[in-house]
Coordinates of N, CA and C in Angstrom, one line a residue:
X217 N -1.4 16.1 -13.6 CA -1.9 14.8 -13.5 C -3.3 14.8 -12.8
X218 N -3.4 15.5 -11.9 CA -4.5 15.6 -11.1 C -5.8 16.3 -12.1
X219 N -5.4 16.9 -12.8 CA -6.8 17.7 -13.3 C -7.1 16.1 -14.8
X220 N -6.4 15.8 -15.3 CA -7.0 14.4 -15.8 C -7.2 13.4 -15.0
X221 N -7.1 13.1 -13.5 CA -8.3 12.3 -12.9 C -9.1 13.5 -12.8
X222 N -9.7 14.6 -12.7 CA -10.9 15.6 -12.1 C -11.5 15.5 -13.3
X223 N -11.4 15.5 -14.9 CA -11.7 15.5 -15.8 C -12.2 14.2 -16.1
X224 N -11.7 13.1 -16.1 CA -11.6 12.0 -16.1 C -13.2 11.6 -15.5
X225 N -13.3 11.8 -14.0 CA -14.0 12.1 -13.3 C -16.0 12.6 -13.9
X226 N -15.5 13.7 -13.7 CA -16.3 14.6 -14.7 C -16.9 14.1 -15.9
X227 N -16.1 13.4 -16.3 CA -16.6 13.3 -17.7 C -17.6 11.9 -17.4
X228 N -17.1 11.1 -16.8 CA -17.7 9.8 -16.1 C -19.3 10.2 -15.8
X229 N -19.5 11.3 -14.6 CA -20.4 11.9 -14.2 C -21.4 12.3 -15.1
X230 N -20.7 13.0 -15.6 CA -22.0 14.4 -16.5 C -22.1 14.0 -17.9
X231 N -21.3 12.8 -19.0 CA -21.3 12.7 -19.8 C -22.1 11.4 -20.1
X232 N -23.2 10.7 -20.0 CA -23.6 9.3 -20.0 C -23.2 8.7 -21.4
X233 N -23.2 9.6 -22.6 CA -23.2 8.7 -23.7 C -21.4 8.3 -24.0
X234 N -20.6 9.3 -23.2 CA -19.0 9.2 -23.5 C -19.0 8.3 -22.3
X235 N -19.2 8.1 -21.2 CA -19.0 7.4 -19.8 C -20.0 5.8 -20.0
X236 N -20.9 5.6 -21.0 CA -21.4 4.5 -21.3 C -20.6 3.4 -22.2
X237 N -19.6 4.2 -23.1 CA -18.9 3.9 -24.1 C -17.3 3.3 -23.6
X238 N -17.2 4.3 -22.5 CA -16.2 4.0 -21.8 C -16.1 2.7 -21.1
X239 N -17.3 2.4 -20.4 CA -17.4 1.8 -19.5 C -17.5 0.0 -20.4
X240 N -18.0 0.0 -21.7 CA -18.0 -1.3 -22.7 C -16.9 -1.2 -23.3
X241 N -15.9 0.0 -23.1 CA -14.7 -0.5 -23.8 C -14.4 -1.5 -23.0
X242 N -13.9 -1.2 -21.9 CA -13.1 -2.0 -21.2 C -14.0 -3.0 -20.6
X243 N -13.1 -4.2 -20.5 CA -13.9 -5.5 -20.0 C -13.6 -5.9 -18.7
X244 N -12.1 -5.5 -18.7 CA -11.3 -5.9 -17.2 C -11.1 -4.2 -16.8
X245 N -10.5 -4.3 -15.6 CA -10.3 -3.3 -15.1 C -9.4 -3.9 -13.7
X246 N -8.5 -3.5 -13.9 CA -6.5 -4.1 -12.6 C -6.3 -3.1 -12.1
X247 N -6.2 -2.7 -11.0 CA -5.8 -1.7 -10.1 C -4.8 -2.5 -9.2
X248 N -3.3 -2.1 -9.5 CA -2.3 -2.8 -8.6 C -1.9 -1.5 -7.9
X249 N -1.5 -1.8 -6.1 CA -1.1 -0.9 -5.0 C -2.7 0.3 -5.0
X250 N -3.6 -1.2 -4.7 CA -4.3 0.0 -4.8 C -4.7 0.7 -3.3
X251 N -4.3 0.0 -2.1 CA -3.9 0.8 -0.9 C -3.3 2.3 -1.1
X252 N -2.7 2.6 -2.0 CA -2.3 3.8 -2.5 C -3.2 4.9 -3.2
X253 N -4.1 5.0 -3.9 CA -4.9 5.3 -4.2 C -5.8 6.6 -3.2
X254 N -6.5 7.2 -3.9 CA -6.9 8.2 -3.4 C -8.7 8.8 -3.7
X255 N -9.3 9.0 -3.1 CA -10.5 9.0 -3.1 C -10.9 9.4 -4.8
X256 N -10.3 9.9 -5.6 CA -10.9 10.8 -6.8 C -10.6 9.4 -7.9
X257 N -9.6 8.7 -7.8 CA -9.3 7.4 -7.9 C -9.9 6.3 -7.9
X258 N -10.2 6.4 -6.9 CA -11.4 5.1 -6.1 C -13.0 5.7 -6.9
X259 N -12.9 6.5 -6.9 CA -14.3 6.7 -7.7 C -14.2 6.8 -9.1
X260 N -13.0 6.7 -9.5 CA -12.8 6.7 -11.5 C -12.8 5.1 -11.5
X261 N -12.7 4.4 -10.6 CA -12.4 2.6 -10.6 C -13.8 2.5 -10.3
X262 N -14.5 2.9 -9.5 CA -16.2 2.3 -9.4 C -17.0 3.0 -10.3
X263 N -17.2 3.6 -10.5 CA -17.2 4.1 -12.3 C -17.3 3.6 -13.0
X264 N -15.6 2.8 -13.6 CA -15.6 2.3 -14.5 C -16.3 1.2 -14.6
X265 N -16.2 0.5 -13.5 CA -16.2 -1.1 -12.9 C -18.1 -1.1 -13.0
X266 N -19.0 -0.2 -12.7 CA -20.4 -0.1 -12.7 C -21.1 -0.5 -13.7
X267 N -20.4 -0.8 -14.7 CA -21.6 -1.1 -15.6 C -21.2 -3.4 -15.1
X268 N -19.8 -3.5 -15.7 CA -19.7 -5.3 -15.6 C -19.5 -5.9 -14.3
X269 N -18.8 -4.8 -13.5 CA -18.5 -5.5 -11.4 C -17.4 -5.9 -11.9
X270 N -16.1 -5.7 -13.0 CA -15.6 -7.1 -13.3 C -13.9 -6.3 -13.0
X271 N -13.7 -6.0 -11.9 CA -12.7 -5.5 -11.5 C -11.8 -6.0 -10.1
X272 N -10.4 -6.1 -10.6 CA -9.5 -6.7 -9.4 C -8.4 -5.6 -9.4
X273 N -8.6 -5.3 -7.5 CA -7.7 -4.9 -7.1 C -6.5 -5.5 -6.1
X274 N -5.1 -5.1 -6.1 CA -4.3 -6.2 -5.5 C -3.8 -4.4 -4.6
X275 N -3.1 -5.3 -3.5 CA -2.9 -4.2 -2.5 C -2.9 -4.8 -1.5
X276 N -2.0 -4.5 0.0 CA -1.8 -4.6 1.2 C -2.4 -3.7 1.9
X277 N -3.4 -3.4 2.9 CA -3.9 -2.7 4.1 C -3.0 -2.1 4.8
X278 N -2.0 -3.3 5.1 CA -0.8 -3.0 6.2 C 0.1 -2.3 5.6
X279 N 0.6 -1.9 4.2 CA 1.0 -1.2 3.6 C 0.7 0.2 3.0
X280 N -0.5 0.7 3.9 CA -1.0 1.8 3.3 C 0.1 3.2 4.1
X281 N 1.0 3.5 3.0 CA 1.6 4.8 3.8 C 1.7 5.9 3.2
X282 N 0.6 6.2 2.4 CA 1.3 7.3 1.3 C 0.0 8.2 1.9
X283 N -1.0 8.2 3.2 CA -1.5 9.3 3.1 C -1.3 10.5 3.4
X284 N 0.3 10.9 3.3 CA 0.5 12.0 3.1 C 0.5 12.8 1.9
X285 N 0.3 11.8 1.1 CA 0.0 11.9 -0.7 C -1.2 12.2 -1.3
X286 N -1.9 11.9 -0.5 CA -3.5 11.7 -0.4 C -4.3 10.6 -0.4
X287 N -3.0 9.4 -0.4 CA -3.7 8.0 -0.7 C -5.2 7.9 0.7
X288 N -6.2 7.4 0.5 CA -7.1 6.9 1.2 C -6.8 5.5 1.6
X289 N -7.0 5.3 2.5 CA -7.0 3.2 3.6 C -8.0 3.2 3.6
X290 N -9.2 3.9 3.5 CA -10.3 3.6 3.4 C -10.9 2.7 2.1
X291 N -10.2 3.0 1.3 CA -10.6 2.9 0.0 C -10.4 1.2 -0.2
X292 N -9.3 0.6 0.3 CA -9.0 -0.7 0.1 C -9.6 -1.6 0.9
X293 N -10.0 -0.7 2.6 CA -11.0 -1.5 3.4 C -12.4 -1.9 3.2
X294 N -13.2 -0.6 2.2 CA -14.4 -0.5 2.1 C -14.6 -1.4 0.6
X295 N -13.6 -2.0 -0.1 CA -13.8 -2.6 -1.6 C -14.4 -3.3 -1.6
X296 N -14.4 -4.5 -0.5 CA -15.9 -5.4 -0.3 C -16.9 -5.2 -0.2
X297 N -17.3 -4.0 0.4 CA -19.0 -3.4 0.2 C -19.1 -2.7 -0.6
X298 N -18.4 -2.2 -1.3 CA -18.8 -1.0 -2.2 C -18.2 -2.7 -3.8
X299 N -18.3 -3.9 -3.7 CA -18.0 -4.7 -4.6 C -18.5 -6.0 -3.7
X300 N -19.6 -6.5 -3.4 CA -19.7 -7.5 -2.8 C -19.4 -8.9 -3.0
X301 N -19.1 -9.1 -4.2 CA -19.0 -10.5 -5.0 C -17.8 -10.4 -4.9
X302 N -16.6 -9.4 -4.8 CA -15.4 -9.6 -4.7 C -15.1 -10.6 -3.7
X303 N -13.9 -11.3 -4.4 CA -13.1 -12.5 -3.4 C -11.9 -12.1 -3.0
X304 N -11.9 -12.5 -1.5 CA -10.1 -11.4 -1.2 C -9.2 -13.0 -0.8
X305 N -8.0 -13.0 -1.6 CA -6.9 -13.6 -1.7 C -5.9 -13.3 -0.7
X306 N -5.7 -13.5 0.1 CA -4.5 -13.3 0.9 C -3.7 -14.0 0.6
X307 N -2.1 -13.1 0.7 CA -0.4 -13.7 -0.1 C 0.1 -14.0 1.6
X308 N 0.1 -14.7 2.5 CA 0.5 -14.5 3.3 C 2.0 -15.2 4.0
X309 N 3.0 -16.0 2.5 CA 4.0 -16.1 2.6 C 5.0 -15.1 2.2
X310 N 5.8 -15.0 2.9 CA 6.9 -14.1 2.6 C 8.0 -14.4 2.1
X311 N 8.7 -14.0 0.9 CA 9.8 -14.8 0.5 C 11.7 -13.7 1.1
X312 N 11.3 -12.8 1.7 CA 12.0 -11.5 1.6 C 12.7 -11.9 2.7
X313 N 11.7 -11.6 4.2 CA 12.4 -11.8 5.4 C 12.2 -12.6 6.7
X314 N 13.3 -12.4 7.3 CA 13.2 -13.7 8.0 C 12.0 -13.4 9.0
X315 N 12.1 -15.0 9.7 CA 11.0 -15.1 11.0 C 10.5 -13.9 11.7
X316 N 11.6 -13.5 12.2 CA 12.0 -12.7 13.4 C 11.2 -11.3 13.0
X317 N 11.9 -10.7 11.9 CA 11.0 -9.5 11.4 C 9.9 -9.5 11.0
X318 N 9.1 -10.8 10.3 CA 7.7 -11.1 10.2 C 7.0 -10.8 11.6
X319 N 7.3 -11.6 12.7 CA 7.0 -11.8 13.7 C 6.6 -10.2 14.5
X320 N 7.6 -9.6 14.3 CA 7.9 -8.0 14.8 C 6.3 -7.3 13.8
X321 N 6.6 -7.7 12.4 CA 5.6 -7.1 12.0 C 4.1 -7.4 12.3
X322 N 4.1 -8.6 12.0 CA 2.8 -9.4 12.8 C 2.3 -9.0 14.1
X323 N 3.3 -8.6 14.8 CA 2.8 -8.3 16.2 C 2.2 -6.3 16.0
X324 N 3.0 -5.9 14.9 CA 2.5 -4.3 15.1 C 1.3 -3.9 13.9
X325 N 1.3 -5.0 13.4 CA 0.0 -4.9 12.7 C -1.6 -5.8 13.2
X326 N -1.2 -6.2 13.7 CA -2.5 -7.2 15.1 C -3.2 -5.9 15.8
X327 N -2.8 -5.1 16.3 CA -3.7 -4.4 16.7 C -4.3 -3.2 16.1
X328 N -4.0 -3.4 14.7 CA -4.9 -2.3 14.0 C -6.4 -2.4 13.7
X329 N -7.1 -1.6 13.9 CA -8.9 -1.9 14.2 C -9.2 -2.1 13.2
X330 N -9.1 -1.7 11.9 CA -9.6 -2.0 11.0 C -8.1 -2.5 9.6
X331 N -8.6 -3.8 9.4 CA -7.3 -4.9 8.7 C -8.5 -6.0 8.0
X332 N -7.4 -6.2 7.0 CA -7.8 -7.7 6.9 C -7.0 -8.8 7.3
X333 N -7.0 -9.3 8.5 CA -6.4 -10.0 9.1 C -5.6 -11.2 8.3
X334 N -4.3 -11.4 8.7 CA -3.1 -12.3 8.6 C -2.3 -12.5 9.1
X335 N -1.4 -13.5 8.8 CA -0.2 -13.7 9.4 C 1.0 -14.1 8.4
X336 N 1.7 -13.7 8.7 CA 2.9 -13.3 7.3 C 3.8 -14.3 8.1
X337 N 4.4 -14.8 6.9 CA 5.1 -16.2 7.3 C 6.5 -16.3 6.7
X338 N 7.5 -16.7 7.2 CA 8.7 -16.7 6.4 C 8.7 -17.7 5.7
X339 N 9.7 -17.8 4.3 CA 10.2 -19.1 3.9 C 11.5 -19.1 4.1
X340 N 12.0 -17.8 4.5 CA 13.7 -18.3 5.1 C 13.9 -18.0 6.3
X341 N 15.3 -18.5 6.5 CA 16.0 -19.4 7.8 C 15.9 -17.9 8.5
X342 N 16.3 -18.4 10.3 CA 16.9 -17.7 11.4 C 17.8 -16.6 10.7
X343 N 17.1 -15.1 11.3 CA 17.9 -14.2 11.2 C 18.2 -13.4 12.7
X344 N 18.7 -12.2 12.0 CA 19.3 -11.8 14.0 C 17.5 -10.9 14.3
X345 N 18.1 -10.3 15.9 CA 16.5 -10.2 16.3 C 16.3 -8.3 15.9
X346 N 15.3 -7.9 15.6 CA 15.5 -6.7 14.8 C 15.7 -5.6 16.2
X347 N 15.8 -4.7 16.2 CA 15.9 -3.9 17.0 C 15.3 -2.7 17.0
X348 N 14.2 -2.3 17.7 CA 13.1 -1.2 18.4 C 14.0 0.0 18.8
X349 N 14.1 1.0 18.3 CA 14.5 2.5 18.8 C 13.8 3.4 18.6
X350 N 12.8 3.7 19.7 CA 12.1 4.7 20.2 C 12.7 6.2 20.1
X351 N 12.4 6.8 19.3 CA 12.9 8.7 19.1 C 12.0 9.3 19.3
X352 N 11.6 10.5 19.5 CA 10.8 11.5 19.7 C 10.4 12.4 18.4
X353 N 11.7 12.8 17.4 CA 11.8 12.9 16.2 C 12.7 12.8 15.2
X354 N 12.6 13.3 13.7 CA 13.9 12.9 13.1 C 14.7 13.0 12.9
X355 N 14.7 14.2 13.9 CA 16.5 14.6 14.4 C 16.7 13.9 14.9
X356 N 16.4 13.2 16.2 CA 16.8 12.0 17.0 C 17.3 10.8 16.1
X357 N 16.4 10.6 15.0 CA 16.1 9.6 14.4 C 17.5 9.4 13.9
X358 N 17.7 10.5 13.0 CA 18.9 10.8 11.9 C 20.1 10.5 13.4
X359 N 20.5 11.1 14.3 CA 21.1 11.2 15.5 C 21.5 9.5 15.7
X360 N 20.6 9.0 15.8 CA 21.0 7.2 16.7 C 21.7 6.0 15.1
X361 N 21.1 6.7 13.9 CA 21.6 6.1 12.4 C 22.6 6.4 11.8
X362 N 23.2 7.7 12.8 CA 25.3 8.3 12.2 C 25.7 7.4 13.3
X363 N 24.9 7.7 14.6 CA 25.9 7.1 15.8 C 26.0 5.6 15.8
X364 N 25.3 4.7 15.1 CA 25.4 3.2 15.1 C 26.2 3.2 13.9
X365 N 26.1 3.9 12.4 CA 27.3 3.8 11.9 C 28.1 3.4 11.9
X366 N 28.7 4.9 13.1 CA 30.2 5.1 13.2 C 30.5 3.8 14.8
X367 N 29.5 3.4 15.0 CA 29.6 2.3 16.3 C 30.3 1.1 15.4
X368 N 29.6 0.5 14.3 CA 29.7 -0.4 13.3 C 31.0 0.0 12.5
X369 N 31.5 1.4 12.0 CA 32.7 1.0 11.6 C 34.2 1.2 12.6
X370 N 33.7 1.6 13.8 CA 34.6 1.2 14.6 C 35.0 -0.5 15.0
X371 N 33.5 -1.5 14.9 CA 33.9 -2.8 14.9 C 34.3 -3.3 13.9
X372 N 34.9 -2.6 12.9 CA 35.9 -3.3 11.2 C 34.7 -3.4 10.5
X373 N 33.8 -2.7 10.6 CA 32.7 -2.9 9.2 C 33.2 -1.7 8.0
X374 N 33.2 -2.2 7.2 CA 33.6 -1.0 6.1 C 32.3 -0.3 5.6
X375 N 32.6 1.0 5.7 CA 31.4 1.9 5.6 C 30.9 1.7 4.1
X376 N 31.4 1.1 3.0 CA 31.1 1.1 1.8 C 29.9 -0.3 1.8
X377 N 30.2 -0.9 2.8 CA 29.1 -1.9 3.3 C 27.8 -2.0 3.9
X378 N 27.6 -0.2 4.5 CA 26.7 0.3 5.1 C 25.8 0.9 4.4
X379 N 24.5 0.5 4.1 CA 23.6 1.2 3.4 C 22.2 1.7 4.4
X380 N 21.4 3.1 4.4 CA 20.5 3.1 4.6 C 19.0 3.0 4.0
X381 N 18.2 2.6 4.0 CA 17.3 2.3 3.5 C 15.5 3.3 4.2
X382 N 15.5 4.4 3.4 CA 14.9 5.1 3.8 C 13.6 5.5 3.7

């Protein structure tokens, strides 16, 4: 997959009359999750997007986790200047979770230096208060998720009710 973006790429670069052609096929140009995205990426989208500007990307800041993947956070921060006329839409209702974990998140995403600031809002009711467990690693981690488990099916919770979400 990777050597068809480096080609891709490439061909953009060094080929003007195939990269000119390209660039009038398309009119629109949608990049969804594009927090995920990765430098070689981000430069096949400005690229493309160089001849009309006429490109939208949708994506979360606060959701950037894949740069162990190679995704770039830079890429979704800098879209405004490297796209000036872009307009940034913030979704800042939540339909998923409650107050309490909004709130949790809101507070650990407030101190990130570079964001596009928000505040994430519930539309449903009172839930319970989330709970912070500090580990050192994922042995620990894996360690306190058997032992609350088996805490939970000792209080009559049936383990077929117990899901982790990883």
């Amino acid at each position: 997959f990777d050597d068809l973006l480096v080609y891709w790429l490439k061909l953009l670069r060094e080929k003007p009359e195939i990269s000119d052609g390209l660039k009038q096929k398309f009119r629109h140009i949608l990049v969804d999750e594009y927090q995920d995205t990765n430098h070689l990426q981000a430069d096949i989208v400005d690229l493309m997007a160089s001849g009309r500007q006429n490109v939208m990307v949708v994506g979360d800041d606060a959701q950037s986790i894949y740069s162990f993947r190679g995704a770039s956070f830079e890429n979704i921060i800098t879209f405004p200047l490297r796209f000036p006329t872009a307009s940034i839409h913030k979704l800042e209702t939540n339909y998923r979770s409650t107050p309490q974990i909004l709130h949790l998140a809101n507070a650990a995403i407030a101190a990130n230096q570079f964001q596009f600031r928000k505040e994430l809002v519930a539309t449903r009711g009172d839930g319970p208060e989330p709970a912070l467990v500090g580990v050192d690693d994922v042995y620990e981690q894996a360690s306190f998720v058997a032992q609350r488990i088996l805490e939970l099916r000792d209080e009559g919770e049936s383990l077929d009710e117990i899901a982790i979400l990883y």
